Coordinates of C-alpha atoms in Angstrom, one line a residue:
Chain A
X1 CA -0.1 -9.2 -40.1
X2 CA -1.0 -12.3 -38.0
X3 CA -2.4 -10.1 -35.0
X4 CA -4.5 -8.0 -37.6
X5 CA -6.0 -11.5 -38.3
X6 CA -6.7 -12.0 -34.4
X7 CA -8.1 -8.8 -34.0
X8 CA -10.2 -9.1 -37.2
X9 CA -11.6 -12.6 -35.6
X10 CA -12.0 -11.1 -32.5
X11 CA -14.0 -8.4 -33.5
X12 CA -16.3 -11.4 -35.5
X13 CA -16.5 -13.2 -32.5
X14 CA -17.1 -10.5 -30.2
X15 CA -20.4 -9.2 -32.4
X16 CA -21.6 -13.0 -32.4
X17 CA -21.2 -13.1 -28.7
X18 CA -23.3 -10.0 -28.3
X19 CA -25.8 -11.9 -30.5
X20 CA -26.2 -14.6 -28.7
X21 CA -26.1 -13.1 -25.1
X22 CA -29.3 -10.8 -26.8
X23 CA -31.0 -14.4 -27.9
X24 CA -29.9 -15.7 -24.5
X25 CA -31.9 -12.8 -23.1
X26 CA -35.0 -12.5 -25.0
X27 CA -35.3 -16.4 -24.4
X28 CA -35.6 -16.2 -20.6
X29 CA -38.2 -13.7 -21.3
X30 CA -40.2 -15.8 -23.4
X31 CA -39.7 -13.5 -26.5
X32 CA -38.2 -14.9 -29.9
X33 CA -35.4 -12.8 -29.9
X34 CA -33.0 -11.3 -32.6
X35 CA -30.8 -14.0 -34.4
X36 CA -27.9 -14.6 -33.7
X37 CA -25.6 -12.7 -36.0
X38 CA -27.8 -9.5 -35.3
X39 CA -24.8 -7.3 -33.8
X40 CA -22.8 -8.0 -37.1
X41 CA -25.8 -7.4 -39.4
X42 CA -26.3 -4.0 -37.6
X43 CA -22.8 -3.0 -37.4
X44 CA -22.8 -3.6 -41.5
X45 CA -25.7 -1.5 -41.7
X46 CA -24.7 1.5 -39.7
X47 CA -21.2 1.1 -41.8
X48 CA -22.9 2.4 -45.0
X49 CA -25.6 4.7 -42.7
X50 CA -25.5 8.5 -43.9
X51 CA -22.6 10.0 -40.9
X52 CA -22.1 13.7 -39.8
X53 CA -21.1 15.4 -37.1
X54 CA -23.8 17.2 -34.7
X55 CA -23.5 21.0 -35.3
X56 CA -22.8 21.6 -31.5
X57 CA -20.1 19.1 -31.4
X58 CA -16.4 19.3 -30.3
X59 CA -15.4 18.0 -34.0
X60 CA -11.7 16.5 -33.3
X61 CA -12.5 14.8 -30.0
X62 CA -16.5 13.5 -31.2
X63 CA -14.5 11.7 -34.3
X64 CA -11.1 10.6 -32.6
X65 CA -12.5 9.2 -30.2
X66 CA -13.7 6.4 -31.9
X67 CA -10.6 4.8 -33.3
X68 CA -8.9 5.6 -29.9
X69 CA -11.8 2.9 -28.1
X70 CA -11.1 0.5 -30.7
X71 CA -7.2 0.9 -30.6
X72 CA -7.1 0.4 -26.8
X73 CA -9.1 -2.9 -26.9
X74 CA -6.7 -4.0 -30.0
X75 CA -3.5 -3.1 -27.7
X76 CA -5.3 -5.0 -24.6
X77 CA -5.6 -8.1 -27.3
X78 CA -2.2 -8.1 -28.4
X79 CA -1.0 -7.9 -24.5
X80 CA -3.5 -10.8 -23.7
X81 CA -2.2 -13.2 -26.6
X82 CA 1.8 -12.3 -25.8
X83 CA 1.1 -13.1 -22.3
X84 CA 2.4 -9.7 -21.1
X85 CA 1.5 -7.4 -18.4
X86 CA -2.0 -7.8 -16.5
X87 CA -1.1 -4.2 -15.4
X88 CA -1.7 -3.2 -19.1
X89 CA -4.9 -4.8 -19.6
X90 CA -6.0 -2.9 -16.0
X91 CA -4.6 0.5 -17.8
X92 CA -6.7 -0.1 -20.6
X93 CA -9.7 -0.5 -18.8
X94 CA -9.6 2.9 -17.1
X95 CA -8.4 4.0 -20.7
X96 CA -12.1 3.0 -21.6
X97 CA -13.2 4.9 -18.9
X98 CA -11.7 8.2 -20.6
X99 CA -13.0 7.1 -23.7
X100 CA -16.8 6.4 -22.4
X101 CA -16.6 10.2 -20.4
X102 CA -15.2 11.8 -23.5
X103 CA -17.4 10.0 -26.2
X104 CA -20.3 11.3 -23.8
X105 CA -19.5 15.2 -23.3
X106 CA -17.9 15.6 -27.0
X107 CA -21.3 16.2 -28.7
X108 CA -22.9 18.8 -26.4
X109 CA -25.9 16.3 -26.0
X110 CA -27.4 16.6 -22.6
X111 CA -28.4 12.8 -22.9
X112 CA -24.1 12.2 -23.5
X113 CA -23.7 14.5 -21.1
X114 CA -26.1 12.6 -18.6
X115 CA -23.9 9.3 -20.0
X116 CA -20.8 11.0 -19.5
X117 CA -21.6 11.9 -15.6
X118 CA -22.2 7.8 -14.9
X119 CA -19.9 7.1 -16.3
X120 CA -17.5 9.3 -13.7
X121 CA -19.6 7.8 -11.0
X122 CA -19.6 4.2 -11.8
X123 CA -15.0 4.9 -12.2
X124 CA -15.6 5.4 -8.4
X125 CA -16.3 2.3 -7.6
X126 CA -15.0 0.0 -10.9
X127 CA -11.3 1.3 -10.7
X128 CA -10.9 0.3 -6.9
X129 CA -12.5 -3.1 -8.0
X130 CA -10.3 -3.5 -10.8
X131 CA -7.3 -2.5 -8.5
X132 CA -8.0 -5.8 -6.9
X133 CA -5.9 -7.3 -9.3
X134 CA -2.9 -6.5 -7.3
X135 CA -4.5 -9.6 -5.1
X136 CA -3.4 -11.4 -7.8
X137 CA 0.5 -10.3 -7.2
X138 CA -0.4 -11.2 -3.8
X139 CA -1.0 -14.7 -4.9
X140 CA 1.0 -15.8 -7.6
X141 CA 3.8 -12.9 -7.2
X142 CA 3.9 -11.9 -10.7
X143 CA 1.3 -9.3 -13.4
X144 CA 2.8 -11.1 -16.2
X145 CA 0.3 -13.2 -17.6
X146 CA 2.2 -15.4 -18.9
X147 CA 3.5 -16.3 -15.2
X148 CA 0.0 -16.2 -13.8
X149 CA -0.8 -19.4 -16.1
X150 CA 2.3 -21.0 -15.2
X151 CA 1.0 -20.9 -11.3
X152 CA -1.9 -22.2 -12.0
X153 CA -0.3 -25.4 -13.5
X154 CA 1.8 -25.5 -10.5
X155 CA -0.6 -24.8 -7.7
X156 CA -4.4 -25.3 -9.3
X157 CA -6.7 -22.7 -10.8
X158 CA -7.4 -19.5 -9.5
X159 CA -11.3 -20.0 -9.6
X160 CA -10.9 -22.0 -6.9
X161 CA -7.9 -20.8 -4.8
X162 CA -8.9 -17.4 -5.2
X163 CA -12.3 -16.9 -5.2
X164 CA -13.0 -13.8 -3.8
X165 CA -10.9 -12.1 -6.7
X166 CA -12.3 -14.0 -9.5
X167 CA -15.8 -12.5 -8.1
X168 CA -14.4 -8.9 -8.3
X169 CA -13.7 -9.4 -12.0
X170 CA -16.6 -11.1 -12.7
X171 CA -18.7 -8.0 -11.4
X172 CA -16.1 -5.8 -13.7
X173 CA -16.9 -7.9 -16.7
X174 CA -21.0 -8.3 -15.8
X175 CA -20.9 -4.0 -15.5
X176 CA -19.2 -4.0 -18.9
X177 CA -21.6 -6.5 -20.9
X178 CA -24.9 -4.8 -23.0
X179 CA -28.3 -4.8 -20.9
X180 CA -26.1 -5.2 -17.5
X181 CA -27.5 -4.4 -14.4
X182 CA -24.6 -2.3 -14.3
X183 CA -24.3 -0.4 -17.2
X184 CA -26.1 2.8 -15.8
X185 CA -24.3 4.7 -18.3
X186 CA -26.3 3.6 -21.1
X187 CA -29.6 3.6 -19.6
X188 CA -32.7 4.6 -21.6
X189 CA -34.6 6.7 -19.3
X190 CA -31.1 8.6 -21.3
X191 CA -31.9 7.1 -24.5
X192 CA -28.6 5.7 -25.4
X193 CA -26.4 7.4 -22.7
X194 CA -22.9 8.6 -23.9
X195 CA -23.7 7.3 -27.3
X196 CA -26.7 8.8 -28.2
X197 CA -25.2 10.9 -30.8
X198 CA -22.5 8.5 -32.7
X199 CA -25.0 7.0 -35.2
X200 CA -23.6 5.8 -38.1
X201 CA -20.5 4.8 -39.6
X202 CA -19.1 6.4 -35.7
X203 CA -21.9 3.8 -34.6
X204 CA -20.1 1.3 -36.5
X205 CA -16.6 1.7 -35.1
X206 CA -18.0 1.8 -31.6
X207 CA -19.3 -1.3 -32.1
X208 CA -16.4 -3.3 -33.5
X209 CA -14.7 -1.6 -30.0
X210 CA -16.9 -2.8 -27.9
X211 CA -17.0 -6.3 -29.3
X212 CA -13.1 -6.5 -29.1
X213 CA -13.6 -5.3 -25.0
X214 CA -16.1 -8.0 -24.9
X215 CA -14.0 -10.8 -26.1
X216 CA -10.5 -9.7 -24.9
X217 CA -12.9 -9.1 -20.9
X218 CA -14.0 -12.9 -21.2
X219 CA -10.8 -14.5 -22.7
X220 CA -9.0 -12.1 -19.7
X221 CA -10.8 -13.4 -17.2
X222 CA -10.9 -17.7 -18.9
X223 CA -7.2 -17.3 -18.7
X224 CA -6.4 -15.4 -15.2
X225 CA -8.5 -18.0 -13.2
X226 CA -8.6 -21.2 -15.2
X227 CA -5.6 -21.1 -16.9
X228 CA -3.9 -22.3 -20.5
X229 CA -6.0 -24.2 -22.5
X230 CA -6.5 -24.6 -26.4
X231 CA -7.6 -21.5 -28.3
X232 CA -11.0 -23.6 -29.3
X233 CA -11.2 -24.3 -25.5
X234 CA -10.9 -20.6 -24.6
X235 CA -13.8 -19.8 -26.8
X236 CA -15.9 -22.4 -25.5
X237 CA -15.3 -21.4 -21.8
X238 CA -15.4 -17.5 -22.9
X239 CA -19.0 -17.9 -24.2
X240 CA -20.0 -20.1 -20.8
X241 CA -19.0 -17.5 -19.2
X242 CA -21.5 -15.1 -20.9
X243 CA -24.0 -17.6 -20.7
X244 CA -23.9 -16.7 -17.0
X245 CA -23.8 -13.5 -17.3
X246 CA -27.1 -13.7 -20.1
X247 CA -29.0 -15.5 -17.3
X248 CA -28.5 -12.6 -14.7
X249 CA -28.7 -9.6 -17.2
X250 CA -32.2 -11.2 -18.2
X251 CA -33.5 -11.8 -14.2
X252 CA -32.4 -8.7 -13.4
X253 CA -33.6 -4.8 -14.0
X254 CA -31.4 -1.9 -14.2
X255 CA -30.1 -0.7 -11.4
X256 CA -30.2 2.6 -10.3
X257 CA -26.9 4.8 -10.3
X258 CA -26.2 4.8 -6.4
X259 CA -27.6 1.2 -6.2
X260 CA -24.9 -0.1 -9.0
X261 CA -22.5 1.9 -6.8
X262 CA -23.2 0.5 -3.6
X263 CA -23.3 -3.6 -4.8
X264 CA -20.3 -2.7 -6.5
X265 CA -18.8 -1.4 -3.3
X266 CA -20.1 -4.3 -1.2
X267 CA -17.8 -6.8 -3.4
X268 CA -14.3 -4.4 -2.9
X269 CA -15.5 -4.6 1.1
X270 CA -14.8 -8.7 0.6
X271 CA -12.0 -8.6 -1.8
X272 CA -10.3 -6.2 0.8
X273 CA -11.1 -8.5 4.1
X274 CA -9.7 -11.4 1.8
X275 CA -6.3 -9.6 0.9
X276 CA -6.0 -8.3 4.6
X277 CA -6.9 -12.1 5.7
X278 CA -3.9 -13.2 2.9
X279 CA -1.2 -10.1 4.5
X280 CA -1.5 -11.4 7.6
X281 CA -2.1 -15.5 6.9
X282 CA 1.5 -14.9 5.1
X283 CA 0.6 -16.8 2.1
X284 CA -2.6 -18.8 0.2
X285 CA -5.3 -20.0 2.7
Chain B
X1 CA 25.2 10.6 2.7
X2 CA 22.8 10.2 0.2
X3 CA 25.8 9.3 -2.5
X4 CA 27.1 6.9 -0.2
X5 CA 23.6 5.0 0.6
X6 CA 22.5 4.7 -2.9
X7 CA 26.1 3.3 -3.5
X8 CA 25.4 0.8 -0.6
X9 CA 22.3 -0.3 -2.3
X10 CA 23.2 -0.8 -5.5
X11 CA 26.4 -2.4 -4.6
X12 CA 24.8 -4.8 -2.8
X13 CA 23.0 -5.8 -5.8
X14 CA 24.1 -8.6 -8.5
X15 CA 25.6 -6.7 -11.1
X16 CA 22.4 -7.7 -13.9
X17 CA 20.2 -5.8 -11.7
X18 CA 22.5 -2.9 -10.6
X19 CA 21.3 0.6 -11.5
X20 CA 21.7 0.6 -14.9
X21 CA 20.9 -3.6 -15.4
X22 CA 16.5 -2.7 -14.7
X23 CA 15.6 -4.4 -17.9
X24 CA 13.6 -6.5 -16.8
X25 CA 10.2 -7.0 -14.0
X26 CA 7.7 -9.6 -13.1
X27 CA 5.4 -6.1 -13.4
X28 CA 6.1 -4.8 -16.3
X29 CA 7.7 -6.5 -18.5
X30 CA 11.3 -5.5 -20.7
X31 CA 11.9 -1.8 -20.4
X32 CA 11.7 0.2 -23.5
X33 CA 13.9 2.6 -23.0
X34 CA 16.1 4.9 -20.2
X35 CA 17.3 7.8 -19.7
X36 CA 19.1 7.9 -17.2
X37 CA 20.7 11.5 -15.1
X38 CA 23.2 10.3 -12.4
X39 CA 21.1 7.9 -10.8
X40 CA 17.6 8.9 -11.4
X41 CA 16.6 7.1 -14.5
X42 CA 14.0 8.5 -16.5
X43 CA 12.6 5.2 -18.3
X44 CA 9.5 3.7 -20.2
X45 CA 8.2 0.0 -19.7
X46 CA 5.3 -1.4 -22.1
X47 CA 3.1 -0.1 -19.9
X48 CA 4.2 3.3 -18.8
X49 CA 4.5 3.7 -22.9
X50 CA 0.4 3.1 -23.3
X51 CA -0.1 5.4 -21.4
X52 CA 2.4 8.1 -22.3
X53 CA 1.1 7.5 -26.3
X54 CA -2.3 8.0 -24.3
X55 CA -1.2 11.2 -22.7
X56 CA 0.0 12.6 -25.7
X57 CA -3.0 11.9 -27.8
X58 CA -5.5 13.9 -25.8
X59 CA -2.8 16.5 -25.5
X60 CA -2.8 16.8 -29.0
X61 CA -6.8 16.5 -29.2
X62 CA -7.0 19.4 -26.6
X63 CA -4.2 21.3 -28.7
X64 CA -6.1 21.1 -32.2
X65 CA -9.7 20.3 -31.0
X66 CA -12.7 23.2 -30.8
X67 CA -15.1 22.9 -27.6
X68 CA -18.4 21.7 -27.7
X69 CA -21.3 24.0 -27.4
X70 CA -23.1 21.8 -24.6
X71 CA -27.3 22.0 -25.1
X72 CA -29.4 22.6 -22.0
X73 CA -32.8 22.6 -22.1
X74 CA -35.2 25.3 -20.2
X75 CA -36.8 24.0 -17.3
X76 CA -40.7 23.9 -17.6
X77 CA -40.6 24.7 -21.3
X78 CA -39.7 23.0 -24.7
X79 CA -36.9 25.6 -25.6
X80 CA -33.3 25.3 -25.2
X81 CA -30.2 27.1 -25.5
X82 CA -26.3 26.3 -26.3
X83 CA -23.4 27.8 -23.8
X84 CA -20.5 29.3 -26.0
X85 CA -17.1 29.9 -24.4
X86 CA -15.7 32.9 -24.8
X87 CA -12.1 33.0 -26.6
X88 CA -10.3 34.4 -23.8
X89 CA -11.6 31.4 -21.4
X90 CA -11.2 28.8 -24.3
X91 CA -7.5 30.5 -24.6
X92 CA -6.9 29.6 -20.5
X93 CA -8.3 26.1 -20.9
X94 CA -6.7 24.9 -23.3
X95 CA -3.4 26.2 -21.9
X96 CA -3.9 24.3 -19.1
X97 CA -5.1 21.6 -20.4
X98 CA -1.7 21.2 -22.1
X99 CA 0.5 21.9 -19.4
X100 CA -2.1 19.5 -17.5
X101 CA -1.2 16.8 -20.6
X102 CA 2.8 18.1 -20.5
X103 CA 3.0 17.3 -16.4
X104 CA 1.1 14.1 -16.9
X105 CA 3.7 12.9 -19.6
X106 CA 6.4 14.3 -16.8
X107 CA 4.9 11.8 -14.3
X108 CA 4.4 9.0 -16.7
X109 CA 8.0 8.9 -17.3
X110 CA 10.0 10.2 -13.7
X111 CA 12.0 7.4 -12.7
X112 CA 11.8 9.1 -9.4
X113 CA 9.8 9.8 -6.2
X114 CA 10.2 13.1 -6.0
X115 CA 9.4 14.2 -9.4
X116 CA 6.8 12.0 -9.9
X117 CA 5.3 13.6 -7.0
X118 CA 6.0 17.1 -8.0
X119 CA 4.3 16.1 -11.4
X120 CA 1.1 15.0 -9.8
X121 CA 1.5 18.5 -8.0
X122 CA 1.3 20.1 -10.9
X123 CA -1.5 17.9 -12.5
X124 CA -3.9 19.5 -9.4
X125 CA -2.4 22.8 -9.8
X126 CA -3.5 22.5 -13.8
X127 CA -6.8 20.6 -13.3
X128 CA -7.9 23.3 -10.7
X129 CA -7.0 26.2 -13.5
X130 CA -8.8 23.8 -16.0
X131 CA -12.1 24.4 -13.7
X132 CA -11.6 27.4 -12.7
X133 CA -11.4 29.2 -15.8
X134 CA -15.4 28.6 -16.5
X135 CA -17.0 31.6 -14.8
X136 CA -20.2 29.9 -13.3
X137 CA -20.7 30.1 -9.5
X138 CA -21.2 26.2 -9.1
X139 CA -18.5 25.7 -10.9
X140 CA -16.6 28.1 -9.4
X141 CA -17.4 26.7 -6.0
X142 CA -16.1 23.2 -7.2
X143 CA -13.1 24.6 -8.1
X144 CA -12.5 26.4 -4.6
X145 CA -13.1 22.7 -3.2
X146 CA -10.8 21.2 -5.3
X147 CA -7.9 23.2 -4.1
X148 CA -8.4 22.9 -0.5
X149 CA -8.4 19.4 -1.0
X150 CA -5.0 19.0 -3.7
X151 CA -3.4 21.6 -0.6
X152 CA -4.8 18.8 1.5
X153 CA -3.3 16.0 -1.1
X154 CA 0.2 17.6 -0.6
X155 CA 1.0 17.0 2.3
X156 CA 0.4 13.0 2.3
X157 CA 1.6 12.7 -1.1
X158 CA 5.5 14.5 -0.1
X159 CA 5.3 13.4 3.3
X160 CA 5.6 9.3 1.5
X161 CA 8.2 10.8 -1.0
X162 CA 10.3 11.6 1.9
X163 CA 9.7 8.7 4.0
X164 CA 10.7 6.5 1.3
X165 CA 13.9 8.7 1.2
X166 CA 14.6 8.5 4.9
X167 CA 13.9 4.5 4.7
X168 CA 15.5 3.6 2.0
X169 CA 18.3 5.7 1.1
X170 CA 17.0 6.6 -2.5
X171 CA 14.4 8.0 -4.8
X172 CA 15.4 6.8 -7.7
X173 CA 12.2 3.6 -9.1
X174 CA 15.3 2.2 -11.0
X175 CA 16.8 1.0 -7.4
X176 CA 13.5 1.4 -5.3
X177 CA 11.9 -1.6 -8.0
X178 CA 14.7 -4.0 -6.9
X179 CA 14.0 -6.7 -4.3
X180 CA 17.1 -6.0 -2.1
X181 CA 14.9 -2.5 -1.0
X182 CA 11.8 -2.7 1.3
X183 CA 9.7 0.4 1.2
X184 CA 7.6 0.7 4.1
X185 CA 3.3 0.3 3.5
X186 CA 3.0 3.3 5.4
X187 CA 4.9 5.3 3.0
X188 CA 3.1 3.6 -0.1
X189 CA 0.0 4.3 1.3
X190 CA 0.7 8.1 1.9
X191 CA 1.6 8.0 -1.7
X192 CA -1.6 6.7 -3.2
X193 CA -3.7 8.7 -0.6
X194 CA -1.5 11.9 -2.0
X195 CA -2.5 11.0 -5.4
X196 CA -6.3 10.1 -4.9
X197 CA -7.0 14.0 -3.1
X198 CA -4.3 15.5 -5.8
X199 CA -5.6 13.8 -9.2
X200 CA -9.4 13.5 -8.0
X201 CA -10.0 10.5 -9.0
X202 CA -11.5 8.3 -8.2
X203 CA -12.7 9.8 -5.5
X204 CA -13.5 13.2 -5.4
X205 CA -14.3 13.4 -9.3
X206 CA -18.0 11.5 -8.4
X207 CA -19.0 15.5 -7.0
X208 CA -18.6 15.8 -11.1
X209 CA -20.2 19.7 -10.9
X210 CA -17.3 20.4 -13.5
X211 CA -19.3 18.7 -16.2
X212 CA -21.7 22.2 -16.3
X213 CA -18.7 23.4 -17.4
X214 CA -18.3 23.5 -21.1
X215 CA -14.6 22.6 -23.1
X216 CA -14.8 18.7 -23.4
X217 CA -11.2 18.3 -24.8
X218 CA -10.2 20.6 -22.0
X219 CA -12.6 19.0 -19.0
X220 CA -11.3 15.2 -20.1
X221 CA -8.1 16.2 -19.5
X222 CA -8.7 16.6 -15.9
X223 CA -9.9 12.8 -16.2
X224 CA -7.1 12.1 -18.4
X225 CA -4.4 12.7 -15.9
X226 CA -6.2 11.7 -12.9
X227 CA -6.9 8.8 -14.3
X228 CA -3.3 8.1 -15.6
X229 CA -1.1 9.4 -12.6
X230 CA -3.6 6.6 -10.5
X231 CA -2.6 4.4 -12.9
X232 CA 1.3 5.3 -12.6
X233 CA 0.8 4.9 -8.7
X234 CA -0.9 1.7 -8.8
X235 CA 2.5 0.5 -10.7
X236 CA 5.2 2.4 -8.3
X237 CA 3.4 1.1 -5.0
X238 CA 2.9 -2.3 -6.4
X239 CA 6.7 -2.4 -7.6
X240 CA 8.4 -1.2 -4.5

């Protein structure tokens, strides 16, 4: 019951994080900008938005995948807040890959289909740059997250005594946040990429799925490299985080498919000279 | 031999983490559950059991789920058309995409080298009858490619299963995950190196020529256990 609540107030905070990172935006750009609570007035709206299935669909999988995006992201919540596995949370994100490829090629669309093909070629280079969270076993000599906090108490935060890494995820997050540089797969010289064709109440669900990955992405990364700090705290720091993240999405354009690809490559080439620099130090610089 | 060296590694253990005592890891959390034959032990961990429950889901979607009829549009013209599959090649498919989901399950759950490897064997094996089935030269031609490189994968990929046998003694993950045995990088690396050509991703899958192919349910399921048997990997290597 008490995690239904946290995933409920996730999924509220997550939409109001996606509104203000679109504010954040526009405002750099000199435009007004939606308000703030925009993400939760639209997923409302597509909630009670006539729904059906494209005729050329693949029914089952179009419709099931849905609740399978927003039941990975709940299981990644639940992992986060009982301070288990970071090995789980890693699994979930190349779960989300799946989901993102299949949500693309379900309808027949050749705009998903487009989505859907970005998506296999962004995995190329996100899933060895997630992998670099076994630099964090290197450190701290433990996936649990619960043990990863109690490091940092012992020997400082992560931020700082692991930078490199902390930049790897930050990349992973940045390509996973709406009007990223990264997020190829979505472009709209595709219209909406892999989602063109889930309107409505599907529209809805992916939604609430994506603003659980968004929170349960920031509060990840606030508690692998800062550490334990009060829930109010973790809120505070998760949304400074996306601040960041606002500014860059709003200076930058999209990138193109093999440019995303190769910047994304060019941070695994320093995490991997900073985990053979580790191997053969023996320990922490 | 073999008896007698897995008895010499597990004696030397503390009797809490002895063969049957794995309850436990700074990786994964409490087990959920063994099984164990002699001493491989077949078990599930809060992680191996996301993704089995994954696994099985898009088995069951591939079982019960009706392909797509992907649109393509003429070039130089406004029409379009729809590809059908026929139901003999929707019949192949989705067999394989089932044992595909079936082997995955297999290697989600060994408890030991060898079969984990012979699982991701038969993940290739399936994902190459997955893409083969669509009769399309292209795709064809991908196909082709994929198998010379899983025959390629093989060899890596059983060449680390058995030098982690002639290291350490053992197959079995339920001793191998123990700190008292040190499994050489080498051998972890041929293992991951197995899997990347084997499973395709993350890789190979970038030539993505399969997605011309039509049969979502069945064409995920190539990404399904790619995806997971990497992620199975990722955990053995990182455990040893």
């Amino acid at each position: 019951m008490m995690i239904l609540l946290y995933i409920i107030f996730a999924v509220i905070v997550g939409l109001l994080f996606h509104g203000i990172h679109r504010k954040v935006i526009a405002r750099i750009q000199t435009r007004p900008g939606p308000p703030i609570w925009q993400e939760f007035l639209h997923v409302m709206k597509f909630s009670f938005k006539q729904t059906w299935i494209p005729k050329t669909a693949s029914k089952v999988l179009f419709v099931a995948i849905v609740p399978a995006v927003i039941a990975i992201w709940a299981g990644a919540l639940y992992v986060l807040f009982t301070g288990g596995s970071l090995l789980v949370i890693f699994g979930v994100y190349l779960l989300h890959k799946i989901t993102e490829h299949g949500l693309g090629l379900s309808s027949g669309s050749p705009y998903g289909k487009l989505g859907a093909i970005r998506s296999v070629l962004s995995a190329a280079s996100e899933i060895p740059l997630i992998a670099s969270i076994a630099g964090i076993y290197f450190v701290t000599g433990s996936l649990m997250i619960s043990d990863i906090v109690a490091y940092q108490a012992d020997h400082g935060i992560l931020l700082i005594t692991a930078l490199p890494i902390a930049l790897a995820m930050y990349v992973i997050i940045l390509s996973k946040v709406p009007y990223s540089p990264f997020g190829i797969i979505e472009a709209k010289e595709i219209v909406s990429g892999n989602k063109t064709e889930h309107f409505g109440a599907f529209r809805a669900g992916l939604e609430v799925g994506f603003a659980l990955k968004t929170f349960v992405l920031l509060a990840v990364f606030v508690t692998l490299f800062i550490g334990a700090m009060p829930f109010w705290m973790l809120l505070i720091a998760s949304l400074i985080l996306l601040l960041t993240m606002s500014f860059i999405c709003a200076l930058t354009p999209m990138l193109s498919p093999y440019d995303a690809v190769t910047i994304q490559i060019g941070v695994i080439i320093i995490v991997i000279i900073y985990m053979a620099f580790i191997a053969f130090a023996g320990g922490m610089p | 031999m073999y008896e007698a060296m897995t008895a010499s590694v597990t004696a030397s253990m503390p009797v809490s983490e002895s063969a049957y005592g794995f309850t436990q890891t700074d990786i994964e959390g409490q087990a959920l559950f063994s099984l164990p034959f002699g001493d491989i032990v077949n078990f599930l961990t809060p992680y191996t059991a996301v993704l089995f429950v994954f696994a099985l889901t898009f088995t069951i979607i591939a079982l019960i789920s009706k392909p797509e009829r992907q649109v393509d549009t003429v070039m130089g013209g406004d029409a379009y058309y729809t590809k059908d599959i026929s139901r003999e090649t929707l019949r192949f498919q989705r067999f394989m995409a089932i044992a595909c989901g079936l082997a995955t399950m297999g290697g989600i759950m060994a408890g030991d080298v060898f079969n984990f490897t012979l699982f991701t064997a038969f993940i290739g094996i399936t994902n190459i009858g997955i893409v083969a089935a669509v009769k399309n030269k292209h795709i064809l031609d991908n196909a082709f490619e994929y198998g010379l490189l899983a025959m390629i994968g093989t060899l890596p990929l059983f060449v680390g299963a058995a030098l982690v046998l002639a290291t350490t003694g053992t197959l079995s993950m339920w001793i191998l995950f123990t700190p008292e045995v040190a499994v050489p990088l080498f051998a972890k690396l041929l293992l991951v190196i197995g899997v990347i050509a084997e499973g395709m991703a993350p890789v190979f899958v970038a030539k993505a020529e399969i997605t011309r192919a039509p049969g979502a349910p069945y064409i995920l399921m190539v990404h399904v256990s790619s995806l997971l048997i990497f992620l199975r990997v990722i955990e053995i290597v990182i455990s040893m």
